[in-house]
Amino acid sequence: MGPLPGPRSLRTPYVAGNWKMNLDRRSAVELAEAVRGHAADGVDVGLFPAMLHVDEVARVCAGSHVRVGAQNCSDEPSGAFTGEVSAAMVKDVGARVVLLGHSERRHVYGESDAFINAKVIRALSEGLEVMLCVGETIEERRDGRTEDVCRTQLVAGLEGVSRGDLERVSVAYEPVWAIGTGETATPEMAGAVHAYLRGVAAGLFDEDVAQALRILYGGSVKPANAAELMAVPDIDGALVGGASLRPDTFLPIIVAAS
Ligand code: PGA
């Protein structure tokens, strides 16, 4: 008998690009084509274009290893909610996943844990996957509250999610102070929070579920630091912002995950 598989082997690495409010339609399609054309053996790849481009990017990536997602969705099923986009609409145009709880939604738009949880429940009930982001601000880290903040966000975000539905959830740990700043958590810092969050998931559900849960790191991931971050056993991939906007910086991160 060979060696028993390690915990990481339960989890396929996952690298996703969060394009935020960037790119026009043509450049979004060209970037999606470049990612689609890049073989990524053993790595799940995700793209989160701006809402208006989800339809087109999903068409470009249909039938490929690249899953496409929206950066947000409504907590409501339908109705008089001017400016909102429902989870069902997102799914209808070919998205498979939705990004929820990103720090820009929490801190720029004031989304609460309860509101994010309502969106999580809505997205899962529509059959979408969810990538749930959690992370502390620099003040919270300095106050020694990193674990508390991340636990609260994870527990609240997953309230009411069944054990079965958790299979369609991944988590992204994104320290707010590392997003778009060029400052990255060290592999040790990130690894400690990932291991802690996996423990929280084990307490909420059970050890098997926690071992299967993918926890990605996000915050200034680039080709130069991706490999050492993803070499940490509890870091199962990367959620990439700025470096996902160009093939020459995004594709090497996918390679680093394989
Ligand atoms: P960044 O963004 O890679 O530009 O820091 C990450 C994110 O916000 O998901």
Short mmCIF file of C-alpha atoms and ligand atoms in Angstrom, two decimals:
data_model
loop_
_atom_site.label_atom_id
_atom_site.label_comp_id
_atom_site.label_asym_id
_atom_site.label_seq_id
_atom_site.Cartn_x
_atom_site.Cartn_y
_atom_site.Cartn_z
CA MET A 1 0.00 0.00 0.00
CA GLY A 2 1.29 3.47 -0.87
CA PRO A 3 1.32 6.41 1.48
CA LEU A 4 -2.06 7.67 2.61
CA PRO A 5 -3.14 10.80 0.77
CA GLY A 6 -2.54 14.01 2.71
CA PRO A 7 -5.45 16.34 3.47
CA ARG A 8 -4.57 18.73 0.63
CA SER A 9 -5.06 15.94 -1.91
CA LEU A 10 -8.78 15.97 -1.01
CA ARG A 11 -8.99 19.48 -2.35
CA THR A 12 -8.41 20.50 -5.96
CA PRO A 13 -6.52 23.81 -6.08
CA TYR A 14 -8.72 26.71 -7.12
CA VAL A 15 -7.48 29.97 -8.66
CA ALA A 16 -9.99 32.72 -9.38
CA GLY A 17 -9.70 36.17 -10.91
CA ASN A 18 -11.81 38.98 -9.49
CA TRP A 19 -11.89 41.59 -12.22
CA LYS A 20 -13.84 44.08 -10.09
CA MET A 21 -15.05 47.16 -12.06
CA ASN A 22 -12.39 46.83 -14.76
CA LEU A 23 -12.12 46.03 -18.48
CA ASP A 24 -14.46 46.78 -21.34
CA ARG A 25 -16.46 44.11 -23.13
CA ARG A 26 -13.84 43.38 -25.77
CA SER A 27 -10.93 43.13 -23.35
CA ALA A 28 -12.99 40.94 -21.00
CA VAL A 29 -13.67 38.53 -23.85
CA GLU A 30 -10.01 38.53 -24.95
CA LEU A 31 -8.81 37.85 -21.42
CA ALA A 32 -11.37 35.06 -20.98
CA GLU A 33 -10.22 33.51 -24.26
CA ALA A 34 -6.60 33.58 -23.08
CA VAL A 35 -7.50 31.91 -19.79
CA ARG A 36 -9.71 29.37 -21.49
CA GLY A 37 -6.96 28.46 -23.92
CA HIS A 38 -4.49 27.79 -21.14
CA ALA A 39 -4.49 24.18 -19.96
CA ALA A 40 -4.59 23.97 -16.19
CA ASP A 41 -4.25 20.32 -15.26
CA GLY A 42 -5.60 19.65 -11.82
CA VAL A 43 -6.57 23.26 -11.09
CA ASP A 44 -10.07 24.71 -10.98
CA VAL A 45 -10.09 28.18 -12.51
CA GLY A 46 -12.71 30.84 -11.94
CA LEU A 47 -13.37 34.25 -13.46
CA PHE A 48 -15.50 36.98 -11.92
CA PRO A 49 -16.07 39.65 -14.59
CA ALA A 50 -18.21 42.75 -14.08
CA MET A 51 -21.91 41.88 -14.05
CA LEU A 52 -22.53 43.23 -17.58
CA HIS A 53 -19.84 40.92 -18.96
CA VAL A 54 -20.85 37.71 -17.18
CA ASP A 55 -23.10 36.60 -20.02
CA GLU A 56 -20.44 37.01 -22.72
CA VAL A 57 -17.58 35.62 -20.64
CA ALA A 58 -19.70 32.60 -19.68
CA ARG A 59 -20.31 31.99 -23.39
CA VAL A 60 -16.57 32.15 -24.11
CA CYS A 61 -15.81 29.69 -21.29
CA ALA A 62 -18.71 27.28 -21.87
CA GLY A 63 -17.55 23.67 -22.01
CA SER A 64 -14.10 24.51 -20.67
CA HIS A 65 -12.40 24.04 -17.31
CA VAL A 66 -13.08 27.70 -16.47
CA ARG A 67 -16.10 28.48 -14.33
CA VAL A 68 -17.56 31.95 -14.52
CA GLY A 69 -19.13 33.85 -11.69
CA ALA A 70 -20.73 37.14 -10.69
CA GLN A 71 -19.15 39.47 -8.13
CA ASN A 72 -22.46 39.94 -6.32
CA CYS A 73 -26.16 39.10 -6.42
CA SER A 74 -29.34 40.15 -4.66
CA ASP A 75 -30.69 38.47 -1.57
CA GLU A 76 -34.19 38.79 -3.03
CA PRO A 77 -35.62 36.35 -5.59
CA SER A 78 -37.16 38.99 -7.92
CA GLY A 79 -39.31 42.06 -7.88
CA ALA A 80 -39.13 45.82 -7.36
CA PHE A 81 -35.44 46.15 -6.47
CA THR A 82 -34.11 48.78 -8.86
CA GLY A 83 -30.51 48.20 -9.89
CA GLU A 84 -30.27 44.70 -8.45
CA VAL A 85 -29.51 41.41 -10.21
CA SER A 86 -30.94 38.16 -8.87
CA ALA A 87 -29.10 34.90 -8.33
CA ALA A 88 -31.48 33.27 -10.82
CA MET A 89 -30.53 35.86 -13.49
CA VAL A 90 -26.86 35.26 -12.86
CA LYS A 91 -27.38 31.52 -13.26
CA ASP A 92 -29.58 31.99 -16.31
CA VAL A 93 -26.77 33.68 -18.29
CA GLY A 94 -24.36 30.83 -17.55
CA ALA A 95 -22.65 31.76 -14.30
CA ARG A 96 -21.90 28.90 -11.96
CA VAL A 97 -20.68 30.77 -8.90
CA VAL A 98 -21.13 34.04 -7.05
CA LEU A 99 -18.60 35.94 -4.96
CA LEU A 100 -20.12 37.17 -1.70
CA GLY A 101 -18.86 39.12 1.29
CA HIS A 102 -15.92 40.70 -0.51
CA SER A 103 -14.34 43.37 1.68
CA GLU A 104 -15.25 46.08 -0.82
CA ARG A 105 -18.91 45.09 -0.41
CA ARG A 106 -18.53 44.98 3.36
CA HIS A 107 -16.54 48.18 3.81
CA VAL A 108 -17.43 50.41 0.85
CA TYR A 109 -21.11 49.44 0.63
CA GLY A 110 -21.72 48.57 4.26
CA GLU A 111 -22.96 45.01 3.73
CA SER A 112 -23.57 43.29 7.07
CA ASP A 113 -22.98 39.67 7.97
CA ALA A 114 -26.75 39.09 8.03
CA PHE A 115 -27.20 40.60 4.56
CA ILE A 116 -24.32 38.56 3.17
CA ASN A 117 -25.79 35.43 4.76
CA ALA A 118 -29.15 36.13 3.08
CA LYS A 119 -27.34 36.32 -0.27
CA VAL A 120 -25.45 33.09 0.45
CA ILE A 121 -28.71 31.28 1.17
CA ARG A 122 -30.36 32.75 -1.93
CA ALA A 123 -27.46 31.84 -4.23
CA LEU A 124 -27.27 28.27 -2.92
CA SER A 125 -31.02 27.81 -3.22
CA GLU A 126 -30.78 28.84 -6.89
CA GLY A 127 -28.16 26.15 -7.44
CA LEU A 128 -25.12 28.41 -7.62
CA GLU A 129 -21.79 27.87 -5.93
CA VAL A 130 -20.64 30.53 -3.47
CA MET A 131 -17.20 31.93 -2.75
CA LEU A 132 -17.52 33.59 0.65
CA CYS A 133 -14.86 36.16 1.55
CA VAL A 134 -13.77 36.94 5.09
CA GLY A 135 -10.93 39.03 6.47
CA GLU A 136 -9.81 41.51 9.07
CA THR A 137 -8.81 45.17 8.76
CA ILE A 138 -5.37 46.36 9.85
CA GLU A 139 -6.82 47.85 13.06
CA GLU A 140 -8.48 44.54 13.91
CA ARG A 141 -5.21 42.69 13.33
CA ARG A 142 -3.29 45.17 15.51
CA ASP A 143 -5.89 44.69 18.24
CA GLY A 144 -5.35 40.92 18.13
CA ARG A 145 -8.87 40.36 16.81
CA THR A 146 -8.07 38.60 13.52
CA GLU A 147 -9.42 35.21 14.59
CA ASP A 148 -12.54 36.68 16.21
CA VAL A 149 -13.41 38.76 13.16
CA CYS A 150 -12.81 35.94 10.69
CA ARG A 151 -14.75 33.45 12.82
CA THR A 152 -17.70 35.81 13.19
CA GLN A 153 -17.82 36.46 9.44
CA LEU A 154 -17.57 32.76 8.60
CA VAL A 155 -20.12 31.58 11.16
CA ALA A 156 -22.60 34.32 10.27
CA GLY A 157 -22.06 33.87 6.53
CA LEU A 158 -22.77 30.14 6.76
CA GLU A 159 -25.76 30.32 9.09
CA GLY A 160 -28.51 28.04 7.82
CA VAL A 161 -26.27 26.37 5.20
CA SER A 162 -26.73 22.61 5.21
CA ARG A 163 -23.90 20.11 5.29
CA GLY A 164 -24.83 19.08 1.73
CA ASP A 165 -24.89 22.63 0.42
CA LEU A 166 -21.48 23.34 1.92
CA GLU A 167 -20.04 21.26 -0.93
CA ARG A 168 -20.88 24.25 -3.16
CA VAL A 169 -19.14 26.75 -0.91
CA SER A 170 -15.52 27.85 -0.91
CA VAL A 171 -14.03 30.45 1.38
CA ALA A 172 -11.54 33.19 0.54
CA TYR A 173 -9.47 34.61 3.37
CA GLU A 174 -8.61 38.14 2.30
CA PRO A 175 -7.02 40.39 4.90
CA VAL A 176 -8.38 43.84 4.04
CA TRP A 177 -4.97 45.44 4.52
CA ALA A 178 -3.50 43.22 1.80
CA ILE A 179 -6.09 43.91 -0.90
CA GLY A 180 -4.81 46.10 -3.70
CA THR A 181 -2.00 47.40 -1.51
CA GLY A 182 0.91 45.29 -2.70
CA GLU A 183 1.26 44.07 0.88
CA THR A 184 0.78 40.32 1.21
CA ALA A 185 0.29 38.22 4.30
CA THR A 186 3.29 35.96 4.78
CA PRO A 187 2.62 32.27 4.14
CA GLU A 188 2.85 31.74 7.92
CA MET A 189 0.32 34.48 8.71
CA ALA A 190 -2.13 33.31 6.07
CA GLY A 191 -1.62 29.64 6.87
CA ALA A 192 -2.43 30.22 10.54
CA VAL A 193 -5.75 31.90 9.68
CA HIS A 194 -6.61 29.20 7.12
CA ALA A 195 -5.99 26.44 9.66
CA TYR A 196 -8.05 28.36 12.20
CA LEU A 197 -10.95 28.78 9.75
CA ARG A 198 -10.84 25.08 8.88
CA GLY A 199 -11.17 24.37 12.59
CA VAL A 200 -14.17 26.70 12.78
CA ALA A 201 -15.77 24.83 9.88
CA ALA A 202 -15.10 21.52 11.65
CA GLY A 203 -16.86 22.86 14.73
CA LEU A 204 -19.84 24.05 12.67
CA PHE A 205 -20.15 20.86 10.65
CA ASP A 206 -17.63 18.06 11.12
CA GLU A 207 -14.02 17.19 10.33
CA ASP A 208 -14.79 15.52 6.97
CA VAL A 209 -16.61 18.58 5.68
CA ALA A 210 -13.89 20.88 6.95
CA GLN A 211 -11.19 18.83 5.23
CA ALA A 212 -13.08 19.06 1.94
CA LEU A 213 -13.68 22.84 2.19
CA ARG A 214 -11.46 24.91 -0.09
CA ILE A 215 -10.02 28.01 1.55
CA LEU A 216 -8.30 30.40 -0.87
CA TYR A 217 -5.99 33.24 0.03
CA GLY A 218 -6.50 36.68 -1.49
CA GLY A 219 -4.67 39.98 -1.16
CA SER A 220 -1.92 41.11 -3.55
CA VAL A 221 -1.27 37.63 -4.92
CA LYS A 222 1.12 37.83 -7.87
CA PRO A 223 3.39 35.47 -9.79
CA ALA A 224 6.27 36.23 -7.41
CA ASN A 225 4.47 35.11 -4.25
CA ALA A 226 1.78 32.68 -5.45
CA ALA A 227 3.81 29.47 -5.23
CA GLU A 228 5.00 29.98 -1.67
CA LEU A 229 1.51 30.91 -0.47
CA MET A 230 -0.13 27.94 -2.15
CA ALA A 231 2.55 25.56 -0.88
CA VAL A 232 1.07 25.98 2.61
CA PRO A 233 -1.07 22.87 3.27
CA ASP A 234 -4.22 24.78 4.30
CA ILE A 235 -4.05 27.28 1.43
CA ASP A 236 -6.02 25.73 -1.41
CA GLY A 237 -5.67 28.41 -4.04
CA ALA A 238 -5.86 32.13 -4.66
CA LEU A 239 -8.43 34.83 -5.28
CA VAL A 240 -6.59 37.33 -7.42
CA GLY A 241 -7.56 40.93 -8.13
CA GLY A 242 -5.05 43.20 -9.89
CA ALA A 243 -2.86 40.37 -11.22
CA SER A 244 -5.88 38.64 -12.81
CA LEU A 245 -6.34 41.47 -15.32
CA ARG A 246 -3.53 40.36 -17.64
CA PRO A 247 -2.65 36.91 -18.97
CA ASP A 248 1.06 37.43 -18.26
CA THR A 249 0.38 37.88 -14.55
CA PHE A 250 -2.67 35.61 -14.10
CA LEU A 251 -1.61 32.50 -16.03
CA PRO A 252 1.63 31.98 -14.02
CA ILE A 253 -0.48 31.99 -10.84
CA ILE A 254 -2.59 29.15 -12.26
CA VAL A 255 0.62 27.29 -13.10
CA ALA A 256 1.88 27.85 -9.55
CA ALA A 257 -1.25 26.11 -8.21
CA SER A 258 -0.82 22.95 -10.28
P1 PGA B 1 -5.73 42.16 -5.17
O1 PGA B 1 -7.32 41.91 -4.89
O2 PGA B 1 -5.18 40.85 -5.67
O3 PGA B 1 -5.70 43.26 -6.19
O4 PGA B 1 -5.14 42.54 -3.87
C1 PGA B 1 -7.79 40.71 -4.34
C2 PGA B 1 -9.28 40.76 -4.16
O5 PGA B 1 -9.81 41.82 -3.82
O6 PGA B 1 -9.99 39.75 -4.37
#
